CSV table of C-alpha atoms in Angstrom, one decimal:
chain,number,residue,atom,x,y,z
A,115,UNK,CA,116.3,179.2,174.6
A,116,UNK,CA,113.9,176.1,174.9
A,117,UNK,CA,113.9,173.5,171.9
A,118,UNK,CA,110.6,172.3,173.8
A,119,UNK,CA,108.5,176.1,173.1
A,120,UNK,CA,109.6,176.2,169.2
A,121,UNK,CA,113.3,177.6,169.8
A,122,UNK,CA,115.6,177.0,166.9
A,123,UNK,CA,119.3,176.0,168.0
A,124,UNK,CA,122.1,178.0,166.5
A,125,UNK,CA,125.0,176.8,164.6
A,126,UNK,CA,128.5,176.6,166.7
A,127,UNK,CA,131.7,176.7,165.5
A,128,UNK,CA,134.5,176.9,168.5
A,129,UNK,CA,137.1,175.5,170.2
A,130,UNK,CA,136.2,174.4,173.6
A,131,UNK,CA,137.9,174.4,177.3
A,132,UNK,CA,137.2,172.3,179.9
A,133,UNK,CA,135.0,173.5,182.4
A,134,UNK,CA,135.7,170.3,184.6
A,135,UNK,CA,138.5,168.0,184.8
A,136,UNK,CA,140.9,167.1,181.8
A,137,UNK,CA,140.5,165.7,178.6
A,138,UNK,CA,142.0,162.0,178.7
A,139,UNK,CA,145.3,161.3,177.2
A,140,UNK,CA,144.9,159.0,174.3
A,141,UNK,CA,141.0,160.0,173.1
A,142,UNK,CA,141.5,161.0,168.9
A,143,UNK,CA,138.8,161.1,166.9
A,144,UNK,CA,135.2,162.7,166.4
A,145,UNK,CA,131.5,162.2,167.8
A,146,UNK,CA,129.5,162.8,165.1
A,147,UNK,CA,125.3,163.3,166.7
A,148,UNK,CA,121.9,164.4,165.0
A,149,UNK,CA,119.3,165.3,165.9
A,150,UNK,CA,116.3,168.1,166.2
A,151,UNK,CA,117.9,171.4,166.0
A,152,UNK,CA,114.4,172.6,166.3
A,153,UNK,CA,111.0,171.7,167.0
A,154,UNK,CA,108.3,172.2,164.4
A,155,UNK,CA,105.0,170.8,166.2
A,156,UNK,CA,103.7,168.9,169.2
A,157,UNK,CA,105.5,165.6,168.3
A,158,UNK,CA,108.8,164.9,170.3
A,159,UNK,CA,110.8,164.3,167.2
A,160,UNK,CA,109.6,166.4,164.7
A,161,UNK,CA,112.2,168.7,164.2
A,162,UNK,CA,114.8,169.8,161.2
A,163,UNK,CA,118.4,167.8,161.7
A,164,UNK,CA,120.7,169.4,163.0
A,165,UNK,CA,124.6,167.3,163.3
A,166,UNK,CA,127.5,168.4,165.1
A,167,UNK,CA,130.7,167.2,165.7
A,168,UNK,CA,133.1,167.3,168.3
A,169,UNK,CA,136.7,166.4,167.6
A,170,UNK,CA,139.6,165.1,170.1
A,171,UNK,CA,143.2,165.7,168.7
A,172,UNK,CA,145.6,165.0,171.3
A,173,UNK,CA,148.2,168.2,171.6
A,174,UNK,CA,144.9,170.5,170.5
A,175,UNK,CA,142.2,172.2,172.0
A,176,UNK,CA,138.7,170.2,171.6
A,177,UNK,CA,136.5,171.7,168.4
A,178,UNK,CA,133.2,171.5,168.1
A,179,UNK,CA,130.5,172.4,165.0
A,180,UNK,CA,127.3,172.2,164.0
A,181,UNK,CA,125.2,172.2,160.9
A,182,UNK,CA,121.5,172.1,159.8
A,183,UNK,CA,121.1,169.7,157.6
A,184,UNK,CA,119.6,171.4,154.4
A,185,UNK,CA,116.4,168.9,153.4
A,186,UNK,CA,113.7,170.7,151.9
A,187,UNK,CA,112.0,170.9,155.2
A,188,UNK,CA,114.6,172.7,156.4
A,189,UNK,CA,114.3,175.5,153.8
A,190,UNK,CA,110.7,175.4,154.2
A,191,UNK,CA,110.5,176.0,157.6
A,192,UNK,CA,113.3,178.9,157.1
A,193,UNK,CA,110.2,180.5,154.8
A,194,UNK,CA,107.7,179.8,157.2
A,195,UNK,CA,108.3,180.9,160.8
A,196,UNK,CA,106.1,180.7,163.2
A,197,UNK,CA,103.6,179.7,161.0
A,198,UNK,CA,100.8,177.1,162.5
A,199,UNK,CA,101.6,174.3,160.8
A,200,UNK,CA,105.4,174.2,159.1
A,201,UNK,CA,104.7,173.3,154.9
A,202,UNK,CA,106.6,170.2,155.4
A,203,UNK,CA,106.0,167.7,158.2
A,204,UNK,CA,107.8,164.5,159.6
A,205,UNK,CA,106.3,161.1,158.4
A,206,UNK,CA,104.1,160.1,161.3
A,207,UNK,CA,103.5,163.3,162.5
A,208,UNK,CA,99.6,164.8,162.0
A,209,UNK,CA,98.9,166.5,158.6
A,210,UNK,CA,96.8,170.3,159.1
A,211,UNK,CA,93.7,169.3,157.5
A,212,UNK,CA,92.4,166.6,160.1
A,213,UNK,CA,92.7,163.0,160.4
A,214,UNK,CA,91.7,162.2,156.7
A,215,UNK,CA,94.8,164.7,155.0
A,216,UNK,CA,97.0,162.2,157.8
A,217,UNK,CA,95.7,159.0,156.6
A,218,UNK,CA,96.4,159.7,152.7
A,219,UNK,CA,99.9,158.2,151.4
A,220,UNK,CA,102.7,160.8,150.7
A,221,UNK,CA,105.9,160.9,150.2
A,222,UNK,CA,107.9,161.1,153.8
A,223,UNK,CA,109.5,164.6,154.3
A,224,UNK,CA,112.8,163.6,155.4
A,225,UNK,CA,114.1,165.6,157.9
A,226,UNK,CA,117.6,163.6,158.3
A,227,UNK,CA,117.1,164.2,161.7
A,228,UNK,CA,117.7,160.6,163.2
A,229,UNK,CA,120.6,159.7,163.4
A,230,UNK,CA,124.1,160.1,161.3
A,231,UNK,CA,126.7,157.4,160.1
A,232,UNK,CA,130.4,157.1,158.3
A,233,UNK,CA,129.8,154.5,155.7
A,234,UNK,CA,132.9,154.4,153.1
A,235,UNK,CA,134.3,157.5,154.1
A,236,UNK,CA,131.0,159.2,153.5
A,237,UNK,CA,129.1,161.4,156.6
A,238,UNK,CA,125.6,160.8,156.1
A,239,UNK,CA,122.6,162.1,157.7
A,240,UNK,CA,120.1,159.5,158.0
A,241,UNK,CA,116.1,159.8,158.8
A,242,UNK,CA,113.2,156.9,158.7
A,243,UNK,CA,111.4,157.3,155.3
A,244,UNK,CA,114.1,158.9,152.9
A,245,UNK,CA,117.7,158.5,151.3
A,246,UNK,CA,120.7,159.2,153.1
A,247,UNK,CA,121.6,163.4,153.0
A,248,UNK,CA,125.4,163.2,152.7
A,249,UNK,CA,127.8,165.7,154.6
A,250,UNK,CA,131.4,167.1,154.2
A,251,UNK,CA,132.9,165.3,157.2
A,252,UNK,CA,135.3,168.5,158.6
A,253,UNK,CA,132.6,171.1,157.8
A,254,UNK,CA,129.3,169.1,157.5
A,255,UNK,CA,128.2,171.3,154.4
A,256,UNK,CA,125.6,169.2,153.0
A,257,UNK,CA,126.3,168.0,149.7
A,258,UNK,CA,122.8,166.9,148.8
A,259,UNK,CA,120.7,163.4,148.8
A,260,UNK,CA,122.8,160.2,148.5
A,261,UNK,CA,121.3,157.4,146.4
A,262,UNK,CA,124.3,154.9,147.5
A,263,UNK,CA,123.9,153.7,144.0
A,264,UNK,CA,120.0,153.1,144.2
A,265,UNK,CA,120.5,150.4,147.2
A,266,UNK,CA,117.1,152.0,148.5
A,267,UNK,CA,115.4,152.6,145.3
A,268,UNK,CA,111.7,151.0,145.7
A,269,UNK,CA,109.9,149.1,143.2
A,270,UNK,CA,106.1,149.6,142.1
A,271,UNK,CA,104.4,152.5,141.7
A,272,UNK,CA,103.3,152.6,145.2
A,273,UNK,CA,107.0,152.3,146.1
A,274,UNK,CA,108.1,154.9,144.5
A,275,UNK,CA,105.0,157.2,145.7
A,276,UNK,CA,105.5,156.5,149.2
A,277,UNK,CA,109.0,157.1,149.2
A,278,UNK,CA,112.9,155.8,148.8
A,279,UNK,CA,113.6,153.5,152.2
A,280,UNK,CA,116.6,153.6,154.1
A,281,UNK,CA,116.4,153.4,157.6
A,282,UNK,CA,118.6,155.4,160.4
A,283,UNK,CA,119.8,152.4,162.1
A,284,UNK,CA,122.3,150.9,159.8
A,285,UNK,CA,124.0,148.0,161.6
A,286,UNK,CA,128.3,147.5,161.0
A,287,UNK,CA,129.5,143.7,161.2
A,288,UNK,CA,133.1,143.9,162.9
A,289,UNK,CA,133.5,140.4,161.6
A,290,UNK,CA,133.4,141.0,157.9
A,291,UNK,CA,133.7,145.1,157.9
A,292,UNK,CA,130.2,145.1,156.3
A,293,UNK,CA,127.4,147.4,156.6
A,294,UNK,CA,124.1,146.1,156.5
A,295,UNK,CA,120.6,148.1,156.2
A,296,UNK,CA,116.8,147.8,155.6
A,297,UNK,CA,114.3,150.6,154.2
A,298,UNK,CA,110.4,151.1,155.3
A,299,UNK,CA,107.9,152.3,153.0
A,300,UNK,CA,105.7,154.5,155.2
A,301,UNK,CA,101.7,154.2,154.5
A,302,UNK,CA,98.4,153.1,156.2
A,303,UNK,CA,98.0,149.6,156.8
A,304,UNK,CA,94.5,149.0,158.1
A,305,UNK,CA,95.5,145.1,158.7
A,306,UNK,CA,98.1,146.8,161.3
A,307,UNK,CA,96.7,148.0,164.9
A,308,UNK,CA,100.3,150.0,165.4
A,309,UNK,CA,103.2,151.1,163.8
A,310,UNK,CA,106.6,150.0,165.7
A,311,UNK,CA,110.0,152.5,165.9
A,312,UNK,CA,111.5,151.2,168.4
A,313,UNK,CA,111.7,147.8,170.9
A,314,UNK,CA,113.7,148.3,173.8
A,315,UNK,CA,114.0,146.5,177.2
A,316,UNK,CA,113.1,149.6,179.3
A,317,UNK,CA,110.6,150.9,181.5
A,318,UNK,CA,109.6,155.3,182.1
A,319,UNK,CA,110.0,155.9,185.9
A,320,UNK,CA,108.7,159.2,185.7
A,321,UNK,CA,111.6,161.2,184.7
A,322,UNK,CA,113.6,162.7,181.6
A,323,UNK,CA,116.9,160.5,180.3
A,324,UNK,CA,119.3,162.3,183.2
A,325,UNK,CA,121.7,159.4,183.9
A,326,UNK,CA,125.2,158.0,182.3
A,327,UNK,CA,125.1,153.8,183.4
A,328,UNK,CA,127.0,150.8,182.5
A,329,UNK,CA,124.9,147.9,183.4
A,330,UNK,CA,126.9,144.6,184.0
A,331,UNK,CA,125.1,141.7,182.2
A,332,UNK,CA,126.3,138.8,184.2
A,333,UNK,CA,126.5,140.6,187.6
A,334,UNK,CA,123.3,142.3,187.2
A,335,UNK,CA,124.8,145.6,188.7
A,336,UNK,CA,124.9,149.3,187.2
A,337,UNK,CA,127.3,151.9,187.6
A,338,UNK,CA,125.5,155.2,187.2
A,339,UNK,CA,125.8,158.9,187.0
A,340,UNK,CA,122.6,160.8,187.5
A,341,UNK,CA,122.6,164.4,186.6
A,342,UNK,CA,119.3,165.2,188.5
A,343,UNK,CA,116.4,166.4,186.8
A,344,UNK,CA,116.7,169.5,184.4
A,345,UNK,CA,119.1,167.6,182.4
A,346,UNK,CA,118.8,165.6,179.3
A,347,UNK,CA,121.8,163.1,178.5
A,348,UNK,CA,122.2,161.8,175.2
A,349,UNK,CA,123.1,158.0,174.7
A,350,UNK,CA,126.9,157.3,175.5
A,351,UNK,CA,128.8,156.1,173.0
A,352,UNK,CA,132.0,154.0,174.1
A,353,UNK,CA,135.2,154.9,172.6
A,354,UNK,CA,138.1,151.8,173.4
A,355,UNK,CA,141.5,153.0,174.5
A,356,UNK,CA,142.7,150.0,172.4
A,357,UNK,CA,140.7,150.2,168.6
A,358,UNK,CA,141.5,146.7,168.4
A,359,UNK,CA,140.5,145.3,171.2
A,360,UNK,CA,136.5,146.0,171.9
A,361,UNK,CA,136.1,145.9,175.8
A,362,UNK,CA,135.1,148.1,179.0
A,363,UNK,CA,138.7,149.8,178.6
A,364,UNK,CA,137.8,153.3,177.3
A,365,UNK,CA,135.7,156.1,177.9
A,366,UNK,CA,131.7,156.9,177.5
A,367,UNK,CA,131.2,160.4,175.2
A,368,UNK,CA,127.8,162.2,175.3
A,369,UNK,CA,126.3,165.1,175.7
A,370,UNK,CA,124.5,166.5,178.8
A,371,UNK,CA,121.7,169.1,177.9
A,372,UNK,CA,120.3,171.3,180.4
A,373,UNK,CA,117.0,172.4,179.3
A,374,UNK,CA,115.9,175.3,181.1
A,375,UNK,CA,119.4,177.1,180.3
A,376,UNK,CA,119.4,175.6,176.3
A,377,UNK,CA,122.6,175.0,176.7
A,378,UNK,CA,125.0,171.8,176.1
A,379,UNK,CA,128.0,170.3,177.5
A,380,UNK,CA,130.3,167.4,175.6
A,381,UNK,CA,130.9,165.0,179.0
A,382,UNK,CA,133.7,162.1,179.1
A,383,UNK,CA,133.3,159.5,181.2
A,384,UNK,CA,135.8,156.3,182.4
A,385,UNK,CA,133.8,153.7,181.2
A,386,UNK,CA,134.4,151.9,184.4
A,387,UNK,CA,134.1,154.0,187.1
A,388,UNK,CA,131.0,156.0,185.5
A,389,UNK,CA,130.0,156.7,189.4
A,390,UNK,CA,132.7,158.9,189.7
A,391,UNK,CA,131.1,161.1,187.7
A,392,UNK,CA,132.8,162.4,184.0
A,393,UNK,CA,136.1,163.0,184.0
A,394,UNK,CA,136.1,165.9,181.2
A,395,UNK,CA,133.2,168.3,180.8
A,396,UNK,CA,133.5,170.7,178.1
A,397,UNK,CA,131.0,173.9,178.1
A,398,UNK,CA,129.5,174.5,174.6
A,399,UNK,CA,128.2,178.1,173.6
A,400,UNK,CA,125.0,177.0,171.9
A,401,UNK,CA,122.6,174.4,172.3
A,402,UNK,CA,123.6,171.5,170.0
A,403,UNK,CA,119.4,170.4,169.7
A,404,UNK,CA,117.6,167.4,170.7
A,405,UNK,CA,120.2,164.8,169.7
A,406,UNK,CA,118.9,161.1,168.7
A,407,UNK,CA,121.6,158.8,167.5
A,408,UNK,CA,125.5,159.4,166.9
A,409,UNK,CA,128.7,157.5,166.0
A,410,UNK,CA,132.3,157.9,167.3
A,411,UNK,CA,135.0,158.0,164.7
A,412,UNK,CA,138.4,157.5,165.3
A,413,UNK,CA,141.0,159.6,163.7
């Protein structure tokens, strides 16, 4: 299957082995990832969410599972397959009807698709242009939209037409255990030559994301891992061996796609020896999708 061609991924739920090396003494909790569990037109990110989970309990085998998230895209495209243009469409992605159907304001078809987050013991699923879709932590039904008490309710008409805000990338302040977050009403703005999503200190070499690397600030050296090409790894997350003390002592979790097989594999690696190449890789039996953004809880 290939997420690229229209493939839809399949929801998992298994225990997994290790196809390579051990799982690490000491690693407890879950890594929580979204992203597109399919793909609905020619723009990279429009696709339906799709979150999985894969959980670490020392003594126990490693679990994974996956859920669509079930927005009203989602159910729409489940009505519509293979039709030529899907009934509902990610904000920013072209309207059918040309240019002029794209430019009119509407209301952003959340996909959740972005990213997901644990904020007050709630799993939500988290897109660009919508409300939160909350999720059942241990099975990731979805429960429906969360309005965390209107905190993203827009004012004005227009407001309200164009959508309720709350963007993907909420940001967690160690200092003072706070969350803090913005929301972005999507519409034209013909003052504006672009629309930014993202700012980032990179550069495209040619080739797909197939590398694991720590990058050392002050030294100016990276430790990598590449995978080669044919693979697609997601953005490591670093899990501390000690929760209370935030430093290079842990591990890197990700997954590691391989794109002409659809399939996925949860990777582990020392965060300081990333080189070396992971230390756990753990064969899973579906695709998990396209994942985006994630966040490591600990248990």
């Amino acid at each position: 299957m290939d997420l690229r061609r229209g493939g839809w991924a399949q929801e998992v739920d298994a225990e997994l082995r290790p196809g390579q090396g051990a799982v690490p003494q000491g690693l407890a909790g879950t890594l929580y990832r979204n992203g597109a569990g399919n793909h609905l037109s020619d723009y990279v990110i429009d696709g339906d969410g799709l979150v999985s989970a894969v959980t670490f309990t020392p003594g126990s085998p490693v679990h994974v599972r996956s859920r669509h998230v079930r927005t009203r895209s989602y159910r729409a495209s489940l009505k519509a397959p293979g039709a030529d243009a899907p009934p509902v469409r990610l904000a920013g992605a072209n309207a059918a009807g040309g240019r002029l159907r794209t430019l009119l304001p509407r209301p952003a078809a959340s996909q959740a698709s972005t990213s997901v987050a644990m904020i007050d013991g709630r799993l939500l699923a988290l897109g660009e242009g919508d409300m939160p879709w909350e999720l059942e932590p241990g099975t990731l039904e979805t429960l429906g939209r969360c309005d965390l008490d209107r905190a993203p309710a827009p004012s004005g008409l227009l407001g309200r037409r164009l959508g309720s805000p709350y963007s993907a990338q909420p940001c967690w302040d160690p200092r003072t255990a706070e969350t803090g977050n913005f929301g972005c009403v999507y519409g034209p703005r013909p003052r504006d030559p672009w629309f930014p999503w993202h700012f980032a200190g990179a550069y495209d070499d040619g080739d797909d994301f197939t590398a694991v690397a720590r990058y050392d600030t002050e030294l100016g050296e990276a430790d990598v891992h590449d995978y080669g090409p044919g693979h697609l790894v997601s953005e490591p997350l670093l899990v501390p061996r000690d929760r209370k003390q935030f430093d290079e002592q842990g591990w890197l979790v990700a997954y590691e796609a391989r794109l002409t097989a659809g399939t996925t594999n949860s990777v582990v690696f020392d965060a300081q020896s990333v080189a070396d190449g992971p230390v756990c890789t753990l064969p899973v039996p579906e695709s998990l999708g396209f994942t985006f953004h994630g966040q490591w809880a600990h248990a």
